[in-house]
JSON list of C-alpha atoms in Angstrom, two decimals:
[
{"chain": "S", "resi": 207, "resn": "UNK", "atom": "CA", "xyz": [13.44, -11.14, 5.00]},
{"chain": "S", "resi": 208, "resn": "UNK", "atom": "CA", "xyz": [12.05, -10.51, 8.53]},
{"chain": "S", "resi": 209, "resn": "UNK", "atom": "CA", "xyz": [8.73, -9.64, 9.41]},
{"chain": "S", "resi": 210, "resn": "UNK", "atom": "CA", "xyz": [9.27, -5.70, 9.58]},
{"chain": "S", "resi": 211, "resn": "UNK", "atom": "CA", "xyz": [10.64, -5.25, 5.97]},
{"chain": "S", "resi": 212, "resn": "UNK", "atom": "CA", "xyz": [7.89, -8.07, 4.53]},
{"chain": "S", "resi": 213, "resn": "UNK", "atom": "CA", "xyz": [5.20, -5.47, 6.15]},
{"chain": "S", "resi": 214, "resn": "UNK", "atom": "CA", "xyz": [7.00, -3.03, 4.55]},
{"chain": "S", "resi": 215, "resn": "UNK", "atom": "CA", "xyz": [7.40, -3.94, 1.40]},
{"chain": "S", "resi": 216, "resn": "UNK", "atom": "CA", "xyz": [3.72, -5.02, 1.35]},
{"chain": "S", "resi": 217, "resn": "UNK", "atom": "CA", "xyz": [2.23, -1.48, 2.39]},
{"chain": "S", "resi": 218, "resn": "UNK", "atom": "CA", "xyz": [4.84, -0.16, 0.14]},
{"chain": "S", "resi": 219, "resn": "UNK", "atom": "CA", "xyz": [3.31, -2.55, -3.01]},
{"chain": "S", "resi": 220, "resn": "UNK", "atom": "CA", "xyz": [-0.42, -1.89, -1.72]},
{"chain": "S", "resi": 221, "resn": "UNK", "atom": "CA", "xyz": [0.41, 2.28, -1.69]},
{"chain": "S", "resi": 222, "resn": "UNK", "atom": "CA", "xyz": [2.28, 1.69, -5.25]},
{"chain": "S", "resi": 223, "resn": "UNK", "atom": "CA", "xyz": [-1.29, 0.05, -6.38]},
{"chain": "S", "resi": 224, "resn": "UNK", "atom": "CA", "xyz": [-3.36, 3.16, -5.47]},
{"chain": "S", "resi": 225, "resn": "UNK", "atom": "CA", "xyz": [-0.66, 5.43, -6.79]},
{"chain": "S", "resi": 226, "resn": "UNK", "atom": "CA", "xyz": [-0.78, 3.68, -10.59]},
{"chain": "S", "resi": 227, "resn": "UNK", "atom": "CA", "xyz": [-4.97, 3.88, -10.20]},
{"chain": "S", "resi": 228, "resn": "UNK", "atom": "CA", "xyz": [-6.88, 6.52, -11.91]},
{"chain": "S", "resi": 229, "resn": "UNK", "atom": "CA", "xyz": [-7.65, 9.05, -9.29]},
{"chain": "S", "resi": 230, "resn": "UNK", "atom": "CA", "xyz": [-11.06, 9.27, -8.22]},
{"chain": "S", "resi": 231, "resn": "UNK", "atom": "CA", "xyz": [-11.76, 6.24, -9.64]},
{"chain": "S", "resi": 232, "resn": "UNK", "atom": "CA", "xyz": [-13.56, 3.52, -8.37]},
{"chain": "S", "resi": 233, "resn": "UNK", "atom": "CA", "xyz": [-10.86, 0.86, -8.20]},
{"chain": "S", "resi": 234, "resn": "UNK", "atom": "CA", "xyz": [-8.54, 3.65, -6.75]},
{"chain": "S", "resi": 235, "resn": "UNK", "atom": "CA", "xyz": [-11.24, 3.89, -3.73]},
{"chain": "S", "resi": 236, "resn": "UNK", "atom": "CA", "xyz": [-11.07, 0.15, -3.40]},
{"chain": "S", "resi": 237, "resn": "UNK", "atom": "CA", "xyz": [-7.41, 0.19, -3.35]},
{"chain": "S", "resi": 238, "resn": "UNK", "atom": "CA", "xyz": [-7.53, 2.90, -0.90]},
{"chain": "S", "resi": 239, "resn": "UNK", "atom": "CA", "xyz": [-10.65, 0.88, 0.81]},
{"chain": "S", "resi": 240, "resn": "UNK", "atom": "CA", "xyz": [-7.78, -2.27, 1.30]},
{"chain": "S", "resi": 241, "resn": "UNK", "atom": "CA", "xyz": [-4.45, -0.36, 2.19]},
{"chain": "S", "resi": 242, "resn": "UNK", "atom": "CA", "xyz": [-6.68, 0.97, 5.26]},
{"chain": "S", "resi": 243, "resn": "UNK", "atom": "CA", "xyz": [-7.46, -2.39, 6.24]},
{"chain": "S", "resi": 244, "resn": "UNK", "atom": "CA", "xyz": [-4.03, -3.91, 6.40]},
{"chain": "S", "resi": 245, "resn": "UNK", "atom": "CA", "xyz": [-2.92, -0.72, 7.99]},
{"chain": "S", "resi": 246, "resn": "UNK", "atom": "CA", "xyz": [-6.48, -1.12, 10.78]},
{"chain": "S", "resi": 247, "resn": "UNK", "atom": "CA", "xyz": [-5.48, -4.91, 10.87]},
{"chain": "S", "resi": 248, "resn": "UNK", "atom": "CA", "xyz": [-1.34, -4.19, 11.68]},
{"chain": "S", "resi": 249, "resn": "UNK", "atom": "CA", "xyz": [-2.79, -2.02, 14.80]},
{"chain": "S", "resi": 250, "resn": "UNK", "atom": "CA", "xyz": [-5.48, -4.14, 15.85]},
{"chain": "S", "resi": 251, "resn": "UNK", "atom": "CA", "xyz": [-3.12, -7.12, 16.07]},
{"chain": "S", "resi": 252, "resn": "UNK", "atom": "CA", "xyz": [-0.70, -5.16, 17.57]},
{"chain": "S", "resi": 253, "resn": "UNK", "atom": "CA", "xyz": [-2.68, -3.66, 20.34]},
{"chain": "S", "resi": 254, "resn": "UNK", "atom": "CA", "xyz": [-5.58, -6.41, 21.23]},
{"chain": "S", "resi": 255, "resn": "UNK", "atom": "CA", "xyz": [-5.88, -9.94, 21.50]},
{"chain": "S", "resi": 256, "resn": "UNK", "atom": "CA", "xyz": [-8.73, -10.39, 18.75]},
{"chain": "S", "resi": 257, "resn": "UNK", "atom": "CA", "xyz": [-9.06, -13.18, 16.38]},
{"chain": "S", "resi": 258, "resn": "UNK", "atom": "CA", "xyz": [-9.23, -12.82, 12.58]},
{"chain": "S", "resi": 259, "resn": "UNK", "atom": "CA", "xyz": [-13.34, -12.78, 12.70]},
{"chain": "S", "resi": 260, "resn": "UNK", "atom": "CA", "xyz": [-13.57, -9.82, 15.14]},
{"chain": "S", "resi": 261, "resn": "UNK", "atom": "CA", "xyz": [-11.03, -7.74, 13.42]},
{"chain": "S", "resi": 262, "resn": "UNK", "atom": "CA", "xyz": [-13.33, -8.23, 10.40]},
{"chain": "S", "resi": 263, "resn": "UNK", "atom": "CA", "xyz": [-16.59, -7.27, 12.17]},
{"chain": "S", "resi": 264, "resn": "UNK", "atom": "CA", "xyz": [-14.75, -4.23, 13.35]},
{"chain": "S", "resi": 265, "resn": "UNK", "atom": "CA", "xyz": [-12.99, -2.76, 9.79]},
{"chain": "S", "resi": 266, "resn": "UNK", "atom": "CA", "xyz": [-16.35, -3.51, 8.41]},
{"chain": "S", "resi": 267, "resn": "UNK", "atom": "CA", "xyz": [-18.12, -1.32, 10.98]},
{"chain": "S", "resi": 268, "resn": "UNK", "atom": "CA", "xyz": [-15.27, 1.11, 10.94]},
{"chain": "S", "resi": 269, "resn": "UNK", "atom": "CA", "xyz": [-15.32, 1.27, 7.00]},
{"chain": "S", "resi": 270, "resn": "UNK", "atom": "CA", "xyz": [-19.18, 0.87, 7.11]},
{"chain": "S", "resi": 271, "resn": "UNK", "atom": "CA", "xyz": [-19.07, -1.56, 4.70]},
{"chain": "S", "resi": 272, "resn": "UNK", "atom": "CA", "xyz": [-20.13, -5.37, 5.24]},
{"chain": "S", "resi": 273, "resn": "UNK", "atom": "CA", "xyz": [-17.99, -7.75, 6.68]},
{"chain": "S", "resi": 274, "resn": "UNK", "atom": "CA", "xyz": [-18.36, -9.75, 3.48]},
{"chain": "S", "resi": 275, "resn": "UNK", "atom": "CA", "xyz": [-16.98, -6.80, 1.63]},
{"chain": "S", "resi": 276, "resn": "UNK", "atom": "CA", "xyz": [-13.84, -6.70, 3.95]},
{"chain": "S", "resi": 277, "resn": "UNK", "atom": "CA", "xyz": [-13.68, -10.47, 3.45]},
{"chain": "S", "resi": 278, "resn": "UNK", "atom": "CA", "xyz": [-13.75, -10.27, -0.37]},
{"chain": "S", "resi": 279, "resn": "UNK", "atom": "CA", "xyz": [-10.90, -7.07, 0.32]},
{"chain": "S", "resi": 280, "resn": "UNK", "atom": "CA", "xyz": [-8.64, -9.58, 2.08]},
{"chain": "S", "resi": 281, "resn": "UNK", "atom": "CA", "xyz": [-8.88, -11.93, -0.53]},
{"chain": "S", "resi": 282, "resn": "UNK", "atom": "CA", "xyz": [-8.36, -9.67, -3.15]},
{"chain": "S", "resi": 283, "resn": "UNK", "atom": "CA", "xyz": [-5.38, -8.10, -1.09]},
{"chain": "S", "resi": 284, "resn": "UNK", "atom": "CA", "xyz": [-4.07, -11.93, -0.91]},
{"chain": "S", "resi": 285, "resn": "UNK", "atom": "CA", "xyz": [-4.91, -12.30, -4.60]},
{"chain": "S", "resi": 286, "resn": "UNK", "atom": "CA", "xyz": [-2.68, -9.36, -5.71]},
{"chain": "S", "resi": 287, "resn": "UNK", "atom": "CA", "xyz": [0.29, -9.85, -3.39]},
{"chain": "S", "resi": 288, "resn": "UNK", "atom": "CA", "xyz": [0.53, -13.73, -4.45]},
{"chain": "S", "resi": 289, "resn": "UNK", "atom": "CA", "xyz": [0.57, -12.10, -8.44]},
{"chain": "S", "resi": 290, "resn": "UNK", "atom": "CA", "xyz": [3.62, -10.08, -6.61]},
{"chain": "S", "resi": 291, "resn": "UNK", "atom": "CA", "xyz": [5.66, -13.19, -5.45]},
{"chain": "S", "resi": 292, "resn": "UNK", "atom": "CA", "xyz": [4.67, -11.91, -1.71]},
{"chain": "S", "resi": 293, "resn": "UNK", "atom": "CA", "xyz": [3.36, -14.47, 0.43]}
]
């Protein structure tokens, strides 16, 4: 599988998670909250030179949320696509 289907398939798995939520509900939001962030990650990457900590500092202040929130949302986005045999 090359890169552009495996970022595919995991925006497609992330959207899928959000689309199974109860709407409106808090876990949808944080579902939501975390598809955003791979999506703000994918063009950060793709249009600066930043390393993994400033990306953080700026989805947090994007999102304003706190960067350990967007930490814990990565890990929880790593979490879930490891239970999905995507890694």
């Amino acid at each position: 599988i090359d890169e552009k289907d495996l970022i595919a398939k995991i925006l497609k798995l992330l959207k899928e998670r959000i689309e199974n939520s109860e709407p409106g509900s808090k876990k949808s939001s944080v579902y939501e909250r975390q598809y955003e962030t791979i999506v703000n990650f994918l063009h950060l990457f793709s249009e600066e030179d930043l390393s993994e900590k400033d990306a953080i500092k700026l989805r947090a202040k994007e999102c304003k949320k706190d960067v350990k929130t967007v930490q814990r949302d990565l890990t929880a986005i790593r979490e879930f696509l490891e239970k999905m045999s995507i890694e």
